[in-house]
Amino acid sequence: RWRIDGPGGWKAFEASLKRISPQLSDLARITVESAGQVFDPNFNLQRDLMGALGNDFISITLAPTGTNLLQLSNPGRIQLIGSPNPSRLVGGWKALEALVHMQAGALEFSQRTGAGDRKVIVATVGGKGGSQNAFQMTTSSNHVVIASDAAAMDAYLAAATRGTPVVPGLVEAASGAGGSQRGMFGFSQPQTELRATWETLRASESLSKVMHPGTTSLE
């Protein structure tokens, strides 16, 4: 969890670009605005991105799942971006994601209903092999939630519905490190992170059984 002033950070980034090159700063602004206007003709960079950022950025890596080492090394991830107006920030985040996925193909958005009747935006990116998952997105009262895939989003929505279990000692550890309301705070659970991979390797008959399909060499 990183507590940083989002609008202030963006202004500092802009100021740095202007010191390097005013032309580069203008180009960055026009590029982001153009990407946002692909999805919303009324998109405004100042209002829908800079002005909609809050001061809370949370990153969560879920316990890995899967049947081969490639799947186990790519666990689901969730990002929560604090915002005073999450529905407005959704448009800004679409613009940033469009730039990130520009080389892979055009982003397309659809919608599904998740747990608790939450509306989930599903983003796919086109390619030679057809459309592939890019990310999924929803909003809470004061965050935009971006998940790496449907399983990660459903895990978040299920936890939000039933309540997140308390990790023993976490509150005390956070307090000892200065709390989670300022600066940066994080923790990991190696036992949980490694258990799935350990059990998959332990139960497999051979290493080739847990290699990703199509692997031609084990060296």
mmCIF file with all atom_site columns, C-alpha atoms in Angstrom:
data_model
loop_
_atom_site.group_PDB
_atom_site.id
_atom_site.type_symbol
_atom_site.label_atom_id
_atom_site.label_alt_id
_atom_site.label_comp_id
_atom_site.label_asym_id
_atom_site.label_entity_id
_atom_site.label_seq_id
_atom_site.pdbx_PDB_ins_code
_atom_site.Cartn_x
_atom_site.Cartn_y
_atom_site.Cartn_z
_atom_site.occupancy
_atom_site.B_iso_or_equiv
_atom_site.pdbx_formal_charge
_atom_site.auth_seq_id
_atom_site.auth_comp_id
_atom_site.auth_asym_id
_atom_site.auth_atom_id
_atom_site.pdbx_PDB_model_num
ATOM 1   C CA . ARG A 1 1   ? 0.000   0.000   0.000   1.00 0.00 ? 1   ARG A CA 1
ATOM 2   C CA . TRP A 1 2   ? 1.513   3.254   -1.187  1.00 0.00 ? 2   TRP A CA 1
ATOM 3   C CA . ARG A 1 3   ? 0.096   6.516   0.162   1.00 0.00 ? 3   ARG A CA 1
ATOM 4   C CA . ILE A 1 4   ? 1.103   9.243   -2.263  1.00 0.00 ? 4   ILE A CA 1
ATOM 5   C CA . ASP A 1 5   ? -0.685  12.350  -3.508  1.00 0.00 ? 5   ASP A CA 1
ATOM 6   C CA . GLY A 1 6   ? -1.841  11.235  -6.977  1.00 0.00 ? 6   GLY A CA 1
ATOM 7   C CA . PRO A 1 7   ? -2.555  14.694  -8.482  1.00 0.00 ? 7   PRO A CA 1
ATOM 8   C CA . GLY A 1 8   ? 0.631   16.055  -6.904  1.00 0.00 ? 8   GLY A CA 1
ATOM 9   C CA . GLY A 1 9   ? 2.656   13.177  -8.299  1.00 0.00 ? 9   GLY A CA 1
ATOM 10  C CA . TRP A 1 10  ? 1.210   13.695  -11.776 1.00 0.00 ? 10  TRP A CA 1
ATOM 11  C CA . LYS A 1 11  ? 2.038   17.428  -11.639 1.00 0.00 ? 11  LYS A CA 1
ATOM 12  C CA . ALA A 1 12  ? 5.599   16.590  -10.612 1.00 0.00 ? 12  ALA A CA 1
ATOM 13  C CA . PHE A 1 13  ? 5.829   14.169  -13.557 1.00 0.00 ? 13  PHE A CA 1
ATOM 14  C CA . GLU A 1 14  ? 4.553   16.855  -15.937 1.00 0.00 ? 14  GLU A CA 1
ATOM 15  C CA . ALA A 1 15  ? 7.001   19.397  -14.536 1.00 0.00 ? 15  ALA A CA 1
ATOM 16  C CA . SER A 1 16  ? 9.875   16.958  -15.075 1.00 0.00 ? 16  SER A CA 1
ATOM 17  C CA . LEU A 1 17  ? 8.827   16.432  -18.702 1.00 0.00 ? 17  LEU A CA 1
ATOM 18  C CA . LYS A 1 18  ? 8.642   20.196  -19.266 1.00 0.00 ? 18  LYS A CA 1
ATOM 19  C CA . ARG A 1 19  ? 12.157  20.664  -17.877 1.00 0.00 ? 19  ARG A CA 1
ATOM 20  C CA . ILE A 1 20  ? 13.424  17.972  -20.237 1.00 0.00 ? 20  ILE A CA 1
ATOM 21  C CA . SER A 1 21  ? 11.430  19.206  -23.225 1.00 0.00 ? 21  SER A CA 1
ATOM 22  C CA . PRO A 1 22  ? 8.267   21.324  -23.449 1.00 0.00 ? 22  PRO A CA 1
ATOM 23  C CA . GLN A 1 23  ? 7.495   19.584  -26.741 1.00 0.00 ? 23  GLN A CA 1
ATOM 24  C CA . LEU A 1 24  ? 7.712   16.172  -25.060 1.00 0.00 ? 24  LEU A CA 1
ATOM 25  C CA . SER A 1 25  ? 5.313   17.328  -22.340 1.00 0.00 ? 25  SER A CA 1
ATOM 26  C CA . ASP A 1 26  ? 2.785   18.545  -24.905 1.00 0.00 ? 26  ASP A CA 1
ATOM 27  C CA . LEU A 1 27  ? 3.130   15.325  -26.891 1.00 0.00 ? 27  LEU A CA 1
ATOM 28  C CA . ALA A 1 28  ? 2.497   13.194  -23.778 1.00 0.00 ? 28  ALA A CA 1
ATOM 29  C CA . ARG A 1 29  ? -0.626  15.189  -22.921 1.00 0.00 ? 29  ARG A CA 1
ATOM 30  C CA . ILE A 1 30  ? -2.009  15.000  -26.460 1.00 0.00 ? 30  ILE A CA 1
ATOM 31  C CA . THR A 1 31  ? -1.258  11.269  -26.687 1.00 0.00 ? 31  THR A CA 1
ATOM 32  C CA . VAL A 1 32  ? -3.096  10.415  -23.464 1.00 0.00 ? 32  VAL A CA 1
ATOM 33  C CA . GLU A 1 33  ? -6.056  12.639  -24.343 1.00 0.00 ? 33  GLU A CA 1
ATOM 34  C CA . SER A 1 34  ? -6.303  11.106  -27.818 1.00 0.00 ? 34  SER A CA 1
ATOM 35  C CA . ALA A 1 35  ? -6.286  7.597   -26.334 1.00 0.00 ? 35  ALA A CA 1
ATOM 36  C CA . GLY A 1 36  ? -9.071  8.521   -23.906 1.00 0.00 ? 36  GLY A CA 1
ATOM 37  C CA . GLN A 1 37  ? -11.201 10.124  -26.623 1.00 0.00 ? 37  GLN A CA 1
ATOM 38  C CA . VAL A 1 38  ? -11.248 6.849   -28.547 1.00 0.00 ? 38  VAL A CA 1
ATOM 39  C CA . PHE A 1 39  ? -13.605 5.531   -25.846 1.00 0.00 ? 39  PHE A CA 1
ATOM 40  C CA . ASP A 1 40  ? -15.197 8.824   -24.786 1.00 0.00 ? 40  ASP A CA 1
ATOM 41  C CA . PRO A 1 41  ? -15.271 11.876  -27.102 1.00 0.00 ? 41  PRO A CA 1
ATOM 42  C CA . ASN A 1 42  ? -15.663 14.105  -24.024 1.00 0.00 ? 42  ASN A CA 1
ATOM 43  C CA . PHE A 1 43  ? -12.607 12.699  -22.238 1.00 0.00 ? 43  PHE A CA 1
ATOM 44  C CA . ASN A 1 44  ? -10.567 15.387  -20.496 1.00 0.00 ? 44  ASN A CA 1
ATOM 45  C CA . LEU A 1 45  ? -7.114  14.594  -19.114 1.00 0.00 ? 45  LEU A CA 1
ATOM 46  C CA . GLN A 1 46  ? -7.252  17.113  -16.264 1.00 0.00 ? 46  GLN A CA 1
ATOM 47  C CA . ARG A 1 47  ? -10.740 16.138  -15.127 1.00 0.00 ? 47  ARG A CA 1
ATOM 48  C CA . ASP A 1 48  ? -10.860 12.390  -15.807 1.00 0.00 ? 48  ASP A CA 1
ATOM 49  C CA . LEU A 1 49  ? -7.339  11.353  -14.839 1.00 0.00 ? 49  LEU A CA 1
ATOM 50  C CA . MET A 1 50  ? -5.280  13.940  -12.978 1.00 0.00 ? 50  MET A CA 1
ATOM 51  C CA . GLY A 1 51  ? -8.206  15.328  -11.017 1.00 0.00 ? 51  GLY A CA 1
ATOM 52  C CA . ALA A 1 52  ? -9.692  11.908  -10.277 1.00 0.00 ? 52  ALA A CA 1
ATOM 53  C CA . LEU A 1 53  ? -6.596  10.381  -8.664  1.00 0.00 ? 53  LEU A CA 1
ATOM 54  C CA . GLY A 1 54  ? -6.576  9.956   -4.889  1.00 0.00 ? 54  GLY A CA 1
ATOM 55  C CA . ASN A 1 55  ? -3.797  9.192   -2.412  1.00 0.00 ? 55  ASN A CA 1
ATOM 56  C CA . ASP A 1 56  ? -4.116  5.419   -2.016  1.00 0.00 ? 56  ASP A CA 1
ATOM 57  C CA . PHE A 1 57  ? -2.511  2.789   -4.279  1.00 0.00 ? 57  PHE A CA 1
ATOM 58  C CA . ILE A 1 58  ? -2.821  -0.876  -3.292  1.00 0.00 ? 58  ILE A CA 1
ATOM 59  C CA . SER A 1 59  ? -1.274  -3.878  -5.070  1.00 0.00 ? 59  SER A CA 1
ATOM 60  C CA . ILE A 1 60  ? -2.296  -7.455  -4.253  1.00 0.00 ? 60  ILE A CA 1
ATOM 61  C CA . THR A 1 61  ? -0.778  -10.689 -5.560  1.00 0.00 ? 61  THR A CA 1
ATOM 62  C CA . LEU A 1 62  ? -3.012  -13.712 -5.036  1.00 0.00 ? 62  LEU A CA 1
ATOM 63  C CA . ALA A 1 63  ? -1.852  -17.215 -4.168  1.00 0.00 ? 63  ALA A CA 1
ATOM 64  C CA . PRO A 1 64  ? -0.851  -18.971 -7.430  1.00 0.00 ? 64  PRO A CA 1
ATOM 65  C CA . THR A 1 65  ? -3.051  -21.625 -9.004  1.00 0.00 ? 65  THR A CA 1
ATOM 66  C CA . GLY A 1 66  ? -2.653  -23.914 -12.000 1.00 0.00 ? 66  GLY A CA 1
ATOM 67  C CA . THR A 1 67  ? -1.323  -27.248 -13.176 1.00 0.00 ? 67  THR A CA 1
ATOM 68  C CA . ASN A 1 68  ? 1.954   -26.219 -14.823 1.00 0.00 ? 68  ASN A CA 1
ATOM 69  C CA . LEU A 1 69  ? 4.903   -24.044 -13.858 1.00 0.00 ? 69  LEU A CA 1
ATOM 70  C CA . LEU A 1 70  ? 3.977   -21.226 -16.247 1.00 0.00 ? 70  LEU A CA 1
ATOM 71  C CA . GLN A 1 71  ? 0.537   -20.855 -14.671 1.00 0.00 ? 71  GLN A CA 1
ATOM 72  C CA . LEU A 1 72  ? 1.975   -21.067 -11.174 1.00 0.00 ? 72  LEU A CA 1
ATOM 73  C CA . SER A 1 73  ? 4.536   -18.356 -11.940 1.00 0.00 ? 73  SER A CA 1
ATOM 74  C CA . ASN A 1 74  ? 1.815   -15.953 -13.118 1.00 0.00 ? 74  ASN A CA 1
ATOM 75  C CA . PRO A 1 75  ? -0.587  -15.545 -10.179 1.00 0.00 ? 75  PRO A CA 1
ATOM 76  C CA . GLY A 1 76  ? -3.608  -13.257 -10.311 1.00 0.00 ? 76  GLY A CA 1
ATOM 77  C CA . ARG A 1 77  ? -3.016  -9.617  -9.440  1.00 0.00 ? 77  ARG A CA 1
ATOM 78  C CA . ILE A 1 78  ? -5.290  -6.829  -8.264  1.00 0.00 ? 78  ILE A CA 1
ATOM 79  C CA . GLN A 1 79  ? -4.617  -3.099  -8.223  1.00 0.00 ? 79  GLN A CA 1
ATOM 80  C CA . LEU A 1 80  ? -6.751  -0.634  -6.269  1.00 0.00 ? 80  LEU A CA 1
ATOM 81  C CA . ILE A 1 81  ? -6.366  3.011   -7.270  1.00 0.00 ? 81  ILE A CA 1
ATOM 82  C CA . GLY A 1 82  ? -7.805  5.475   -4.751  1.00 0.00 ? 82  GLY A CA 1
ATOM 83  C CA . SER A 1 83  ? -10.090 8.132   -6.179  1.00 0.00 ? 83  SER A CA 1
ATOM 84  C CA . PRO A 1 84  ? -12.589 10.754  -4.989  1.00 0.00 ? 84  PRO A CA 1
ATOM 85  C CA . ASN A 1 85  ? -14.589 9.927   -8.143  1.00 0.00 ? 85  ASN A CA 1
ATOM 86  C CA . PRO A 1 86  ? -13.964 6.287   -9.205  1.00 0.00 ? 86  PRO A CA 1
ATOM 87  C CA . SER A 1 87  ? -16.493 6.286   -12.062 1.00 0.00 ? 87  SER A CA 1
ATOM 88  C CA . ARG A 1 88  ? -14.688 9.249   -13.640 1.00 0.00 ? 88  ARG A CA 1
ATOM 89  C CA . LEU A 1 89  ? -11.246 7.711   -13.135 1.00 0.00 ? 89  LEU A CA 1
ATOM 90  C CA . VAL A 1 90  ? -12.378 4.642   -15.106 1.00 0.00 ? 90  VAL A CA 1
ATOM 91  C CA . GLY A 1 91  ? -12.204 6.744   -18.274 1.00 0.00 ? 91  GLY A CA 1
ATOM 92  C CA . GLY A 1 92  ? -8.713  7.951   -17.420 1.00 0.00 ? 92  GLY A CA 1
ATOM 93  C CA . TRP A 1 93  ? -7.507  4.448   -16.712 1.00 0.00 ? 93  TRP A CA 1
ATOM 94  C CA . LYS A 1 94  ? -8.881  3.206   -20.040 1.00 0.00 ? 94  LYS A CA 1
ATOM 95  C CA . ALA A 1 95  ? -6.727  5.828   -21.733 1.00 0.00 ? 95  ALA A CA 1
ATOM 96  C CA . LEU A 1 96  ? -3.560  4.717   -19.929 1.00 0.00 ? 96  LEU A CA 1
ATOM 97  C CA . GLU A 1 97  ? -4.266  1.042   -20.594 1.00 0.00 ? 97  GLU A CA 1
ATOM 98  C CA . ALA A 1 98  ? -4.875  1.798   -24.289 1.00 0.00 ? 98  ALA A CA 1
ATOM 99  C CA . LEU A 1 99  ? -1.345  3.199   -24.487 1.00 0.00 ? 99  LEU A CA 1
ATOM 100 C CA . VAL A 1 100 ? 0.128   0.182   -22.685 1.00 0.00 ? 100 VAL A CA 1
ATOM 101 C CA . HIS A 1 101 ? -1.575  -2.278  -25.058 1.00 0.00 ? 101 HIS A CA 1
ATOM 102 C CA . MET A 1 102 ? -1.051  -0.220  -28.207 1.00 0.00 ? 102 MET A CA 1
ATOM 103 C CA . GLN A 1 103 ? 1.507   -2.611  -29.694 1.00 0.00 ? 103 GLN A CA 1
ATOM 104 C CA . ALA A 1 104 ? -0.589  -5.715  -29.017 1.00 0.00 ? 104 ALA A CA 1
ATOM 105 C CA . GLY A 1 105 ? -3.754  -4.443  -30.693 1.00 0.00 ? 105 GLY A CA 1
ATOM 106 C CA . ALA A 1 106 ? -6.815  -2.351  -30.047 1.00 0.00 ? 106 ALA A CA 1
ATOM 107 C CA . LEU A 1 107 ? -8.582  -2.670  -26.709 1.00 0.00 ? 107 LEU A CA 1
ATOM 108 C CA . GLU A 1 108 ? -12.247 -3.615  -26.702 1.00 0.00 ? 108 GLU A CA 1
ATOM 109 C CA . PHE A 1 109 ? -14.564 -3.316  -23.706 1.00 0.00 ? 109 PHE A CA 1
ATOM 110 C CA . SER A 1 110 ? -17.605 -5.331  -22.701 1.00 0.00 ? 110 SER A CA 1
ATOM 111 C CA . GLN A 1 111 ? -19.457 -5.767  -19.420 1.00 0.00 ? 111 GLN A CA 1
ATOM 112 C CA . ARG A 1 112 ? -20.464 -8.625  -17.148 1.00 0.00 ? 112 ARG A CA 1
ATOM 113 C CA . THR A 1 113 ? -22.130 -8.939  -13.758 1.00 0.00 ? 113 THR A CA 1
ATOM 114 C CA . GLY A 1 114 ? -19.981 -10.160 -10.876 1.00 0.00 ? 114 GLY A CA 1
ATOM 115 C CA . ALA A 1 115 ? -20.708 -11.152 -7.288  1.00 0.00 ? 115 ALA A CA 1
ATOM 116 C CA . GLY A 1 116 ? -23.070 -8.828  -5.470  1.00 0.00 ? 116 GLY A CA 1
ATOM 117 C CA . ASP A 1 117 ? -24.463 -7.631  -8.820  1.00 0.00 ? 117 ASP A CA 1
ATOM 118 C CA . ARG A 1 118 ? -21.326 -5.565  -9.347  1.00 0.00 ? 118 ARG A CA 1
ATOM 119 C CA . LYS A 1 119 ? -20.780 -4.337  -12.887 1.00 0.00 ? 119 LYS A CA 1
ATOM 120 C CA . VAL A 1 120 ? -17.411 -5.508  -14.214 1.00 0.00 ? 120 VAL A CA 1
ATOM 121 C CA . ILE A 1 121 ? -15.763 -4.016  -17.300 1.00 0.00 ? 121 ILE A CA 1
ATOM 122 C CA . VAL A 1 122 ? -13.969 -6.712  -19.315 1.00 0.00 ? 122 VAL A CA 1
ATOM 123 C CA . ALA A 1 123 ? -11.086 -5.519  -21.498 1.00 0.00 ? 123 ALA A CA 1
ATOM 124 C CA . THR A 1 124 ? -9.761  -7.709  -24.300 1.00 0.00 ? 124 THR A CA 1
ATOM 125 C CA . VAL A 1 125 ? -7.004  -6.983  -26.782 1.00 0.00 ? 125 VAL A CA 1
ATOM 126 C CA . GLY A 1 126 ? -7.086  -8.168  -30.366 1.00 0.00 ? 126 GLY A CA 1
ATOM 127 C CA . GLY A 1 127 ? -4.274  -10.129 -31.956 1.00 0.00 ? 127 GLY A CA 1
ATOM 128 C CA . LYS A 1 128 ? -3.454  -12.737 -34.587 1.00 0.00 ? 128 LYS A CA 1
ATOM 129 C CA . GLY A 1 129 ? -4.759  -15.483 -32.331 1.00 0.00 ? 129 GLY A CA 1
ATOM 130 C CA . GLY A 1 130 ? -8.024  -13.654 -31.669 1.00 0.00 ? 130 GLY A CA 1
ATOM 131 C CA . SER A 1 131 ? -9.119  -11.638 -28.656 1.00 0.00 ? 131 SER A CA 1
ATOM 132 C CA . GLN A 1 132 ? -7.282  -12.255 -25.396 1.00 0.00 ? 132 GLN A CA 1
ATOM 133 C CA . ASN A 1 133 ? -7.918  -11.089 -21.840 1.00 0.00 ? 133 ASN A CA 1
ATOM 134 C CA . ALA A 1 134 ? -6.191  -7.816  -20.979 1.00 0.00 ? 134 ALA A CA 1
ATOM 135 C CA . PHE A 1 135 ? -7.694  -6.918  -17.595 1.00 0.00 ? 135 PHE A CA 1
ATOM 136 C CA . GLN A 1 136 ? -11.005 -6.475  -15.763 1.00 0.00 ? 136 GLN A CA 1
ATOM 137 C CA . MET A 1 137 ? -12.150 -3.400  -13.907 1.00 0.00 ? 137 MET A CA 1
ATOM 138 C CA . THR A 1 138 ? -14.815 -2.305  -11.438 1.00 0.00 ? 138 THR A CA 1
ATOM 139 C CA . THR A 1 139 ? -15.284 0.425   -8.836  1.00 0.00 ? 139 THR A CA 1
ATOM 140 C CA . SER A 1 140 ? -15.843 0.583   -5.096  1.00 0.00 ? 140 SER A CA 1
ATOM 141 C CA . SER A 1 141 ? -16.889 3.603   -3.059  1.00 0.00 ? 141 SER A CA 1
ATOM 142 C CA . ASN A 1 142 ? -13.407 5.156   -3.202  1.00 0.00 ? 142 ASN A CA 1
ATOM 143 C CA . HIS A 1 143 ? -11.248 2.970   -5.476  1.00 0.00 ? 143 HIS A CA 1
ATOM 144 C CA . VAL A 1 144 ? -10.997 1.763   -9.039  1.00 0.00 ? 144 VAL A CA 1
ATOM 145 C CA . VAL A 1 145 ? -10.258 -1.971  -8.968  1.00 0.00 ? 145 VAL A CA 1
ATOM 146 C CA . ILE A 1 146 ? -8.175  -3.468  -11.804 1.00 0.00 ? 146 ILE A CA 1
ATOM 147 C CA . ALA A 1 147 ? -7.745  -7.263  -11.882 1.00 0.00 ? 147 ALA A CA 1
ATOM 148 C CA . SER A 1 148 ? -5.465  -9.265  -14.162 1.00 0.00 ? 148 SER A CA 1
ATOM 149 C CA . ASP A 1 149 ? -8.217  -11.724 -15.105 1.00 0.00 ? 149 ASP A CA 1
ATOM 150 C CA . ALA A 1 150 ? -11.721 -12.944 -14.272 1.00 0.00 ? 150 ALA A CA 1
ATOM 151 C CA . ALA A 1 151 ? -10.551 -15.300 -11.514 1.00 0.00 ? 151 ALA A CA 1
ATOM 152 C CA . ALA A 1 152 ? -8.707  -12.488 -9.720  1.00 0.00 ? 152 ALA A CA 1
ATOM 153 C CA . MET A 1 153 ? -11.689 -10.147 -10.040 1.00 0.00 ? 153 MET A CA 1
ATOM 154 C CA . ASP A 1 154 ? -14.095 -12.805 -8.740  1.00 0.00 ? 154 ASP A CA 1
ATOM 155 C CA . ALA A 1 155 ? -11.772 -13.461 -5.784  1.00 0.00 ? 155 ALA A CA 1
ATOM 156 C CA . TYR A 1 156 ? -11.808 -9.750  -4.948  1.00 0.00 ? 156 TYR A CA 1
ATOM 157 C CA . LEU A 1 157 ? -15.603 -9.479  -5.267  1.00 0.00 ? 157 LEU A CA 1
ATOM 158 C CA . ALA A 1 158 ? -16.112 -12.587 -3.115  1.00 0.00 ? 158 ALA A CA 1
ATOM 159 C CA . ALA A 1 159 ? -13.827 -11.176 -0.416  1.00 0.00 ? 159 ALA A CA 1
ATOM 160 C CA . ALA A 1 160 ? -15.613 -7.824  -0.563  1.00 0.00 ? 160 ALA A CA 1
ATOM 161 C CA . THR A 1 161 ? -18.939 -9.629  -0.079  1.00 0.00 ? 161 THR A CA 1
ATOM 162 C CA . ARG A 1 162 ? -17.971 -11.897 2.817   1.00 0.00 ? 162 ARG A CA 1
ATOM 163 C CA . GLY A 1 163 ? -15.248 -9.757  4.389   1.00 0.00 ? 163 GLY A CA 1
ATOM 164 C CA . THR A 1 164 ? -11.487 -10.173 4.240   1.00 0.00 ? 164 THR A CA 1
ATOM 165 C CA . PRO A 1 165 ? -9.978  -12.493 6.870   1.00 0.00 ? 165 PRO A CA 1
ATOM 166 C CA . VAL A 1 166 ? -7.633  -10.821 9.330   1.00 0.00 ? 166 VAL A CA 1
ATOM 167 C CA . VAL A 1 167 ? -3.984  -11.847 9.024   1.00 0.00 ? 167 VAL A CA 1
ATOM 168 C CA . PRO A 1 168 ? -2.655  -12.526 12.560  1.00 0.00 ? 168 PRO A CA 1
ATOM 169 C CA . GLY A 1 169 ? -0.130  -9.894  13.604  1.00 0.00 ? 169 GLY A CA 1
ATOM 170 C CA . LEU A 1 170 ? -0.637  -7.686  10.542  1.00 0.00 ? 170 LEU A CA 1
ATOM 171 C CA . VAL A 1 171 ? -2.190  -4.737  12.388  1.00 0.00 ? 171 VAL A CA 1
ATOM 172 C CA . GLU A 1 172 ? 0.623   -4.766  14.957  1.00 0.00 ? 172 GLU A CA 1
ATOM 173 C CA . ALA A 1 173 ? 3.282   -5.033  12.270  1.00 0.00 ? 173 ALA A CA 1
ATOM 174 C CA . ALA A 1 174 ? 1.748   -2.149  10.308  1.00 0.00 ? 174 ALA A CA 1
ATOM 175 C CA . SER A 1 175 ? 1.617   -0.019  13.440  1.00 0.00 ? 175 SER A CA 1
ATOM 176 C CA . GLY A 1 176 ? 5.261   -0.757  14.216  1.00 0.00 ? 176 GLY A CA 1
ATOM 177 C CA . ALA A 1 177 ? 6.250   0.332   10.715  1.00 0.00 ? 177 ALA A CA 1
ATOM 178 C CA . GLY A 1 178 ? 4.381   3.620   10.979  1.00 0.00 ? 178 GLY A CA 1
ATOM 179 C CA . GLY A 1 179 ? 0.935   2.429   9.884   1.00 0.00 ? 179 GLY A CA 1
ATOM 180 C CA . SER A 1 180 ? -0.632  2.079   6.461   1.00 0.00 ? 180 SER A CA 1
ATOM 181 C CA . GLN A 1 181 ? -2.063  5.596   6.209   1.00 0.00 ? 181 GLN A CA 1
ATOM 182 C CA . ARG A 1 182 ? 1.184   7.198   5.051   1.00 0.00 ? 182 ARG A CA 1
ATOM 183 C CA . GLY A 1 183 ? 4.357   6.249   3.232   1.00 0.00 ? 183 GLY A CA 1
ATOM 184 C CA . MET A 1 184 ? 4.614   2.698   1.926   1.00 0.00 ? 184 MET A CA 1
ATOM 185 C CA . PHE A 1 185 ? 3.727   -0.553  3.674   1.00 0.00 ? 185 PHE A CA 1
ATOM 186 C CA . GLY A 1 186 ? 3.713   -4.128  2.430   1.00 0.00 ? 186 GLY A CA 1
ATOM 187 C CA . PHE A 1 187 ? 3.821   -7.722  3.602   1.00 0.00 ? 187 PHE A CA 1
ATOM 188 C CA . SER A 1 188 ? 4.151   -11.169 2.080   1.00 0.00 ? 188 SER A CA 1
ATOM 189 C CA . GLN A 1 189 ? 3.161   -14.699 3.028   1.00 0.00 ? 189 GLN A CA 1
ATOM 190 C CA . PRO A 1 190 ? 5.821   -17.000 1.511   1.00 0.00 ? 190 PRO A CA 1
ATOM 191 C CA . GLN A 1 191 ? 4.177   -20.161 2.835   1.00 0.00 ? 191 GLN A CA 1
ATOM 192 C CA . THR A 1 192 ? 0.939   -19.365 1.012   1.00 0.00 ? 192 THR A CA 1
ATOM 193 C CA . GLU A 1 193 ? 2.764   -18.216 -2.110  1.00 0.00 ? 193 GLU A CA 1
ATOM 194 C CA . LEU A 1 194 ? 4.940   -21.337 -2.358  1.00 0.00 ? 194 LEU A CA 1
ATOM 195 C CA . ARG A 1 195 ? 2.449   -23.995 -1.266  1.00 0.00 ? 195 ARG A CA 1
ATOM 196 C CA . ALA A 1 196 ? 0.749   -24.498 -4.651  1.00 0.00 ? 196 ALA A CA 1
ATOM 197 C CA . THR A 1 197 ? 4.036   -24.768 -6.549  1.00 0.00 ? 197 THR A CA 1
ATOM 198 C CA . TRP A 1 198 ? 5.547   -27.085 -3.926  1.00 0.00 ? 198 TRP A CA 1
ATOM 199 C CA . GLU A 1 199 ? 2.541   -29.413 -3.929  1.00 0.00 ? 199 GLU A CA 1
ATOM 200 C CA . THR A 1 200 ? 2.389   -29.497 -7.738  1.00 0.00 ? 200 THR A CA 1
ATOM 201 C CA . LEU A 1 201 ? 6.070   -30.414 -7.990  1.00 0.00 ? 201 LEU A CA 1
ATOM 202 C CA . ARG A 1 202 ? 5.851   -32.939 -5.149  1.00 0.00 ? 202 ARG A CA 1
ATOM 203 C CA . ALA A 1 203 ? 2.874   -34.758 -6.667  1.00 0.00 ? 203 ALA A CA 1
ATOM 204 C CA . SER A 1 204 ? 4.096   -34.764 -10.276 1.00 0.00 ? 204 SER A CA 1
ATOM 205 C CA . GLU A 1 205 ? 5.545   -37.921 -11.804 1.00 0.00 ? 205 GLU A CA 1
ATOM 206 C CA . SER A 1 206 ? 8.213   -35.992 -13.683 1.00 0.00 ? 206 SER A CA 1
ATOM 207 C CA . LEU A 1 207 ? 9.284   -32.449 -14.456 1.00 0.00 ? 207 LEU A CA 1
ATOM 208 C CA . SER A 1 208 ? 7.901   -32.746 -17.981 1.00 0.00 ? 208 SER A CA 1
ATOM 209 C CA . LYS A 1 209 ? 4.414   -33.195 -16.524 1.00 0.00 ? 209 LYS A CA 1
ATOM 210 C CA . VAL A 1 210 ? 4.426   -29.685 -15.105 1.00 0.00 ? 210 VAL A CA 1
ATOM 211 C CA . MET A 1 211 ? 6.070   -27.885 -18.022 1.00 0.00 ? 211 MET A CA 1
ATOM 212 C CA . HIS A 1 212 ? 3.895   -25.616 -20.143 1.00 0.00 ? 212 HIS A CA 1
ATOM 213 C CA . PRO A 1 213 ? 2.493   -27.378 -23.258 1.00 0.00 ? 213 PRO A CA 1
ATOM 214 C CA . GLY A 1 214 ? 4.761   -26.744 -26.215 1.00 0.00 ? 214 GLY A CA 1
ATOM 215 C CA . THR A 1 215 ? 7.984   -26.661 -24.203 1.00 0.00 ? 215 THR A CA 1
ATOM 216 C CA . THR A 1 216 ? 10.624  -28.404 -26.336 1.00 0.00 ? 216 THR A CA 1
ATOM 217 C CA . SER A 1 217 ? 13.565  -28.488 -23.932 1.00 0.00 ? 217 SER A CA 1
ATOM 218 C CA . LEU A 1 218 ? 14.010  -28.866 -20.167 1.00 0.00 ? 218 LEU A CA 1
ATOM 219 C CA . GLU A 1 219 ? 17.618  -27.632 -20.020 1.00 0.00 ? 219 GLU A CA 1
#
